Structures are given as C-alpha cells and as structure tokens.
C-alpha cells in the first residue's frame, strides 16, 4: 500500500539549469544586435556547467536564433537543455527550441549545458551569422557586483560530492510532487539535507494513468511553478519568460550539481493506479503515451527512465483489477520495447507475502528480464485504516509472536519473490520515513485495541519521522522495527538504529539496495537516509 496522493499539494523546481555560482554577465552585444554570453556556473574538474544567455538588443522581435561555437578537444557537451544542440567534430550548433516563442526587443533567454572535463572557453562563436560579442565568464566565487534589491544573491555551491560506487547498493528515494505545498519540501531540500550526495536515484511521484494513458500529474508543481533565488538549487530566480520551471527544472539543476544522480518518473501510486486496467488492454499505446511524457523535449534530459507503481495488478487496491496474471508483464514488455535497452524501467509492487496473496496474483517473475529492479513496498502492512487495531508495526522486518496477519512482513515478501525466481540483486528493500499510529490505546506493547487514528500533522494516523522522534520517542522494538507509546497514542516507525538493522538484512540477503517513501519525512540533516546509506556500505 502507499500513502494516498493528496491532490493540491506539491510544487517544486527551479530555474533553467544555469549558474550555481553566478557572475556578472559581460556585455554581450553591440547596440541593435542579438548576442550571446557564456557563463561557467560551476566546475568540478571532471565536468562543468555553463549557462548561455541570448539577448535581443535590437528594436524588433527575433523569431529564431542559432549559435555556432567550437570547444577544445579536452571537453565536450554531455547534456543540454532549452536548446537543440548538434555536433560536428568539435563544433556545436545550438538552435532555439521549436516550442519557444519569439525573442522580444530587449528580452533575453537562457539555455545551458553540462560539459565533460574542466571548463574551457568556446571559440569562433557566432549567433545568426555574426559574432556572439560577449565572450565567456569563468567560474568564480565572487558575488555579483550589483544585485537588484529584490533579488537574493546566488551563493557558491559546496564542492560536488564524488558519486557513490557505481557497483554498490542502490539508495532510491521518492520525491512527492505535492510536497511543495503544505510541506514546503522542494528539490533544494534534497541538496541542503545532504540527501543528494547519498542517493543514487530519485523517483518523482506521481504521473497519472487515467484512461490508460500516461500524463503529467499536476502541471503547476511539475513545470510551471516559479522559484525565487533563495528557493532554487542554483541560487538564481526563475524568469517570466523561462520555458521550463517547476520541480522538473529544479531536478535538472540537481543533476547538474550531482552528476551521479538518476531521476525516474513514477506513474500510478495508490490514487492513480486505476488507469492501468485500461492500459493493459493496449500495452503498446500505453507505452507510447508514457514515452511521450517522459521524453517530452522540454524535459527529456531530466528523466532517465520510468517507474510503474501499479497497486495492484489482478488484485484490489483503491480499485480492483481483473486483467489476469499476464497483464503486468505485458505492460512492462511494451515499455521496454518502446523505451529501449538503455532506459531505466523499474516497478514498485505489492509486498503481500501471504499464501495466495497479491504477490501470487501476478507473474512478476515473468517481467523481471525487462526490469532493472523491483521494489516490494514493505511498509503499510498495518495501520489505523483498521481503526480499532490491534496495534502493530506498519513495517515489520520479520514476523513476531502475535503479528495480526501471517506473511505481512518484509522478509516474507522477499523470500516469496526470490522463490519465484527473481534475482536477489534485482530486489530493493522498502522502508518508510514516516510512522503510522492509533489513539485510545491503553497498553504499550503491540496488540492493543484502539479507538481510531492518532492525530497527524497532515492526515490522521500518519506522521513524519522528523515529527515523531520528538513528539513520541520510541519505547520499544518488535519485528526489527520500533514502536512508541505516549499519552494514549501508539506509533510505529523506523529509527536510525532499526534502519541500520534493516540494511544489514538487505546485505545479508544479497539485495540490490533499498528504497524509501519519502524524502520529506526525514530530518533536515538526513538522519534516516544517512542510516540507510551507511548501513548498505
């Protein structure tokens, strides 16, 4: 199960991937001309990021622009955004995106790229056949010479953390689209908490599947929300004419700062899984629609693949599906055929390890060759959705005496999936950065009766670890996880200590790593993700 998607919550993003260490732009034009200025925003030795500002200094709108420039053999462009970039030898041509409008007199637009190797200034630069005129600005830690009074000066980013061992365990975290609303959790928080350096992959949740087609969940938080300088990853404010804003653009900035990070667009979830039933009737059409969303030219560089969170194929979640045991593997096969061999295709699945339960309802093993990995959601087993209890930990690692339902624990799910032939290194262990709780409880030990869900900050019966660690500290452990009893409320959640124990289990089982729901539940200094990362080392 998955915490329900609350519509009207998120928004996260930032500016087009530009300067993390901004500098004053050198005058880039003669009067009455169009010109371009290259600004190196960061340089970490093995790579660098550059923002290219195009300015229309004429008194007429410019419908199209094209920039041609040469880079030395020691560097090359590895990714770009907000311009179509082609290469011939060491010479590159950047052309205005087809969807971008004309450049009004006095207006500007910025596109950018990430290059390999140390920064080196481009040469022989022309725009629309004339000299670019503005040259380049090397990276610097000096602040801008002038800062508009309403603008927060960009700050110098810390040195980029070296990427995790590529052969090591995966650390995968969900970023909830709606978190930018009430929670005020933005992509920048992934950076400032230290989480970005510990993650290997981010799952952006969720895209919609209504009508058996993929679509963006909410356009405002995804790519329309404008960010101020202090809210953005790179320290620069979005502009009114910026083609891409929102969380998608913020993720672009985060990837530029942490080149090891991969981002996967997750579709479905508890609320939007109903569309998978229709998708299963025409998997090829579904895959085509998903590809068009994930690889939309406006943000194709942001996403490295797609995640399918179908709750649940040939079983019941918020809605029931009766597509048959082969529907899931057919959908996954169609996605692989469309996205190709290099894209990441992953899936969050049921963790019901009971006999004849949801794992047994679908041929997950038949899909595994087309998946990079599976993520059994080994949390939300128990909670105040059963208002009277009995109280039980929502994410037990193992069974224990008195557990309400046999097979409702992480180990049971992992063993069942392995027994079906799914390789251990293609399974990730699921953990929660939140707790579930009841009120009206009279006993501290698990198994007590209750009168309903305990109060939560955003919804009854659920709250973040960062809140619970202080409001109701853990008083015991059971089944490899923690529980807490305070003031008639009974909560279960993982602590850094129990999280470490779960990671030890993951290593002992030979699993591919761990994933968690979701980033905003952790402390501002990333206590839980630190325990996950260190526990998997």
mmCIF file with all atom_site columns, N, CA, C and O in Angstrom, residues 414-432:
data_model
loop_
_atom_site.group_PDB
_atom_site.id
_atom_site.type_symbol
_atom_site.label_atom_id
_atom_site.label_alt_id
_atom_site.label_comp_id
_atom_site.label_asym_id
_atom_site.label_entity_id
_atom_site.label_seq_id
_atom_site.pdbx_PDB_ins_code
_atom_site.Cartn_x
_atom_site.Cartn_y
_atom_site.Cartn_z
_atom_site.occupancy
_atom_site.B_iso_or_equiv
_atom_site.pdbx_formal_charge
_atom_site.auth_seq_id
_atom_site.auth_comp_id
_atom_site.auth_asym_id
_atom_site.auth_atom_id
_atom_site.pdbx_PDB_model_num
ATOM 1  N N  . UNK A 1 414 ? 10.193 -10.798 0.587   1.00 0.00 ? 414 UNK A N  1
ATOM 2  C CA . UNK A 1 414 ? 11.471 -11.013 -0.101  1.00 0.00 ? 414 UNK A CA 1
ATOM 3  C C  . UNK A 1 414 ? 11.662 -12.492 -0.403  1.00 0.00 ? 414 UNK A C  1
ATOM 4  O O  . UNK A 1 414 ? 12.060 -12.871 -1.528  1.00 0.00 ? 414 UNK A O  1
ATOM 5  N N  . UNK A 1 415 ? 11.394 -13.355 0.560   1.00 0.00 ? 415 UNK A N  1
ATOM 6  C CA . UNK A 1 415 ? 11.596 -14.792 0.340   1.00 0.00 ? 415 UNK A CA 1
ATOM 7  C C  . UNK A 1 415 ? 10.638 -15.331 -0.717  1.00 0.00 ? 415 UNK A C  1
ATOM 8  O O  . UNK A 1 415 ? 11.016 -16.179 -1.542  1.00 0.00 ? 415 UNK A O  1
ATOM 9  N N  . UNK A 1 416 ? 9.410  -14.845 -0.729  1.00 0.00 ? 416 UNK A N  1
ATOM 10 C CA . UNK A 1 416 ? 8.448  -15.315 -1.723  1.00 0.00 ? 416 UNK A CA 1
ATOM 11 C C  . UNK A 1 416 ? 8.892  -14.895 -3.144  1.00 0.00 ? 416 UNK A C  1
ATOM 12 O O  . UNK A 1 416 ? 8.823  -15.682 -4.083  1.00 0.00 ? 416 UNK A O  1
ATOM 13 N N  . UNK A 1 417 ? 9.338  -13.676 -3.282  1.00 0.00 ? 417 UNK A N  1
ATOM 14 C CA . UNK A 1 417 ? 9.772  -13.204 -4.592  1.00 0.00 ? 417 UNK A CA 1
ATOM 15 C C  . UNK A 1 417 ? 11.024 -13.932 -5.067  1.00 0.00 ? 417 UNK A C  1
ATOM 16 O O  . UNK A 1 417 ? 11.146 -14.288 -6.248  1.00 0.00 ? 417 UNK A O  1
ATOM 17 N N  . UNK A 1 418 ? 11.952 -14.180 -4.158  1.00 0.00 ? 418 UNK A N  1
ATOM 18 C CA . UNK A 1 418 ? 13.156 -14.934 -4.528  1.00 0.00 ? 418 UNK A CA 1
ATOM 19 C C  . UNK A 1 418 ? 12.794 -16.362 -4.926  1.00 0.00 ? 418 UNK A C  1
ATOM 20 O O  . UNK A 1 418 ? 13.364 -16.915 -5.884  1.00 0.00 ? 418 UNK A O  1
ATOM 21 N N  . UNK A 1 419 ? 11.839 -16.948 -4.213  1.00 0.00 ? 419 UNK A N  1
ATOM 22 C CA . UNK A 1 419 ? 11.422 -18.316 -4.528  1.00 0.00 ? 419 UNK A CA 1
ATOM 23 C C  . UNK A 1 419 ? 10.771 -18.416 -5.905  1.00 0.00 ? 419 UNK A C  1
ATOM 24 O O  . UNK A 1 419 ? 10.779 -19.485 -6.529  1.00 0.00 ? 419 UNK A O  1
ATOM 25 N N  . UNK A 1 420 ? 10.221 -17.324 -6.394  1.00 0.00 ? 420 UNK A N  1
ATOM 26 C CA . UNK A 1 420 ? 9.605  -17.308 -7.718  1.00 0.00 ? 420 UNK A CA 1
ATOM 27 C C  . UNK A 1 420 ? 10.631 -17.109 -8.833  1.00 0.00 ? 420 UNK A C  1
ATOM 28 O O  . UNK A 1 420 ? 10.276 -17.040 -10.010 1.00 0.00 ? 420 UNK A O  1
ATOM 29 N N  . UNK A 1 421 ? 11.907 -16.981 -8.448  1.00 0.00 ? 421 UNK A N  1
ATOM 30 C CA . UNK A 1 421 ? 12.969 -16.881 -9.447  1.00 0.00 ? 421 UNK A CA 1
ATOM 31 C C  . UNK A 1 421 ? 13.464 -15.481 -9.713  1.00 0.00 ? 421 UNK A C  1
ATOM 32 O O  . UNK A 1 421 ? 14.227 -15.259 -10.662 1.00 0.00 ? 421 UNK A O  1
ATOM 33 N N  . UNK A 1 422 ? 13.054 -14.516 -8.911  1.00 0.00 ? 422 UNK A N  1
ATOM 34 C CA . UNK A 1 422 ? 13.532 -13.144 -9.099  1.00 0.00 ? 422 UNK A CA 1
ATOM 35 C C  . UNK A 1 422 ? 14.886 -13.006 -8.408  1.00 0.00 ? 422 UNK A C  1
ATOM 36 O O  . UNK A 1 422 ? 15.017 -13.279 -7.211  1.00 0.00 ? 422 UNK A O  1
ATOM 37 N N  . UNK A 1 423 ? 15.922 -12.609 -9.145  1.00 0.00 ? 423 UNK A N  1
ATOM 38 C CA . UNK A 1 423 ? 17.261 -12.499 -8.543  1.00 0.00 ? 423 UNK A CA 1
ATOM 39 C C  . UNK A 1 423 ? 17.271 -11.523 -7.378  1.00 0.00 ? 423 UNK A C  1
ATOM 40 O O  . UNK A 1 423 ? 16.640 -10.457 -7.437  1.00 0.00 ? 423 UNK A O  1
ATOM 41 N N  . UNK A 1 424 ? 18.007 -11.859 -6.338  1.00 0.00 ? 424 UNK A N  1
ATOM 42 C CA . UNK A 1 424 ? 18.057 -11.013 -5.145  1.00 0.00 ? 424 UNK A CA 1
ATOM 43 C C  . UNK A 1 424 ? 18.574 -9.616  -5.469  1.00 0.00 ? 424 UNK A C  1
ATOM 44 O O  . UNK A 1 424 ? 18.090 -8.623  -4.905  1.00 0.00 ? 424 UNK A O  1
ATOM 45 N N  . UNK A 1 425 ? 19.545 -9.517  -6.384  1.00 0.00 ? 425 UNK A N  1
ATOM 46 C CA . UNK A 1 425 ? 20.109 -8.198  -6.666  1.00 0.00 ? 425 UNK A CA 1
ATOM 47 C C  . UNK A 1 425 ? 19.188 -7.327  -7.512  1.00 0.00 ? 425 UNK A C  1
ATOM 48 O O  . UNK A 1 425 ? 19.504 -6.166  -7.789  1.00 0.00 ? 425 UNK A O  1
ATOM 49 N N  . UNK A 1 426 ? 18.026 -7.874  -7.921  1.00 0.00 ? 426 UNK A N  1
ATOM 50 C CA . UNK A 1 426 ? 17.016 -7.061  -8.597  1.00 0.00 ? 426 UNK A CA 1
ATOM 51 C C  . UNK A 1 426 ? 15.858 -6.721  -7.661  1.00 0.00 ? 426 UNK A C  1
ATOM 52 O O  . UNK A 1 426 ? 14.819 -6.252  -8.107  1.00 0.00 ? 426 UNK A O  1
ATOM 53 N N  . UNK A 1 427 ? 16.058 -6.931  -6.366  1.00 0.00 ? 427 UNK A N  1
ATOM 54 C CA . UNK A 1 427 ? 15.064 -6.584  -5.351  1.00 0.00 ? 427 UNK A CA 1
ATOM 55 C C  . UNK A 1 427 ? 15.639 -5.527  -4.423  1.00 0.00 ? 427 UNK A C  1
ATOM 56 O O  . UNK A 1 427 ? 16.780 -5.650  -3.957  1.00 0.00 ? 427 UNK A O  1
ATOM 57 N N  . UNK A 1 428 ? 14.876 -4.474  -4.155  1.00 0.00 ? 428 UNK A N  1
ATOM 58 C CA . UNK A 1 428 ? 15.266 -3.463  -3.185  1.00 0.00 ? 428 UNK A CA 1
ATOM 59 C C  . UNK A 1 428 ? 14.331 -3.552  -1.977  1.00 0.00 ? 428 UNK A C  1
ATOM 60 O O  . UNK A 1 428 ? 13.140 -3.796  -2.126  1.00 0.00 ? 428 UNK A O  1
ATOM 61 N N  . UNK A 1 429 ? 14.888 -3.346  -0.803  1.00 0.00 ? 429 UNK A N  1
ATOM 62 C CA . UNK A 1 429 ? 14.088 -3.379  0.424   1.00 0.00 ? 429 UNK A CA 1
ATOM 63 C C  . UNK A 1 429 ? 13.414 -2.027  0.632   1.00 0.00 ? 429 UNK A C  1
ATOM 64 O O  . UNK A 1 429 ? 14.068 -0.984  0.569   1.00 0.00 ? 429 UNK A O  1
ATOM 65 N N  . UNK A 1 430 ? 12.111 -2.033  0.902   1.00 0.00 ? 430 UNK A N  1
ATOM 66 C CA . UNK A 1 430 ? 11.377 -0.792  1.125   1.00 0.00 ? 430 UNK A CA 1
ATOM 67 C C  . UNK A 1 430 ? 11.316 -0.409  2.591   1.00 0.00 ? 430 UNK A C  1
ATOM 68 O O  . UNK A 1 430 ? 11.087 -1.259  3.463   1.00 0.00 ? 430 UNK A O  1
ATOM 69 N N  . UNK A 1 431 ? 11.526 0.868   2.881   1.00 0.00 ? 431 UNK A N  1
ATOM 70 C CA . UNK A 1 431 ? 11.428 1.391   4.233   1.00 0.00 ? 431 UNK A CA 1
ATOM 71 C C  . UNK A 1 431 ? 10.657 2.710   4.196   1.00 0.00 ? 431 UNK A C  1
ATOM 72 O O  . UNK A 1 431 ? 10.595 3.382   3.163   1.00 0.00 ? 431 UNK A O  1
ATOM 73 N N  . UNK A 1 432 ? 10.079 3.090   5.329   1.00 0.00 ? 432 UNK A N  1
ATOM 74 C CA . UNK A 1 432 ? 9.298  4.317   5.410   1.00 0.00 ? 432 UNK A CA 1
ATOM 75 C C  . UNK A 1 432 ? 9.983  5.376   6.248   1.00 0.00 ? 432 UNK A C  1
ATOM 76 O O  . UNK A 1 432 ? 10.557 5.065   7.294   1.00 0.00 ? 432 UNK A O  1
#
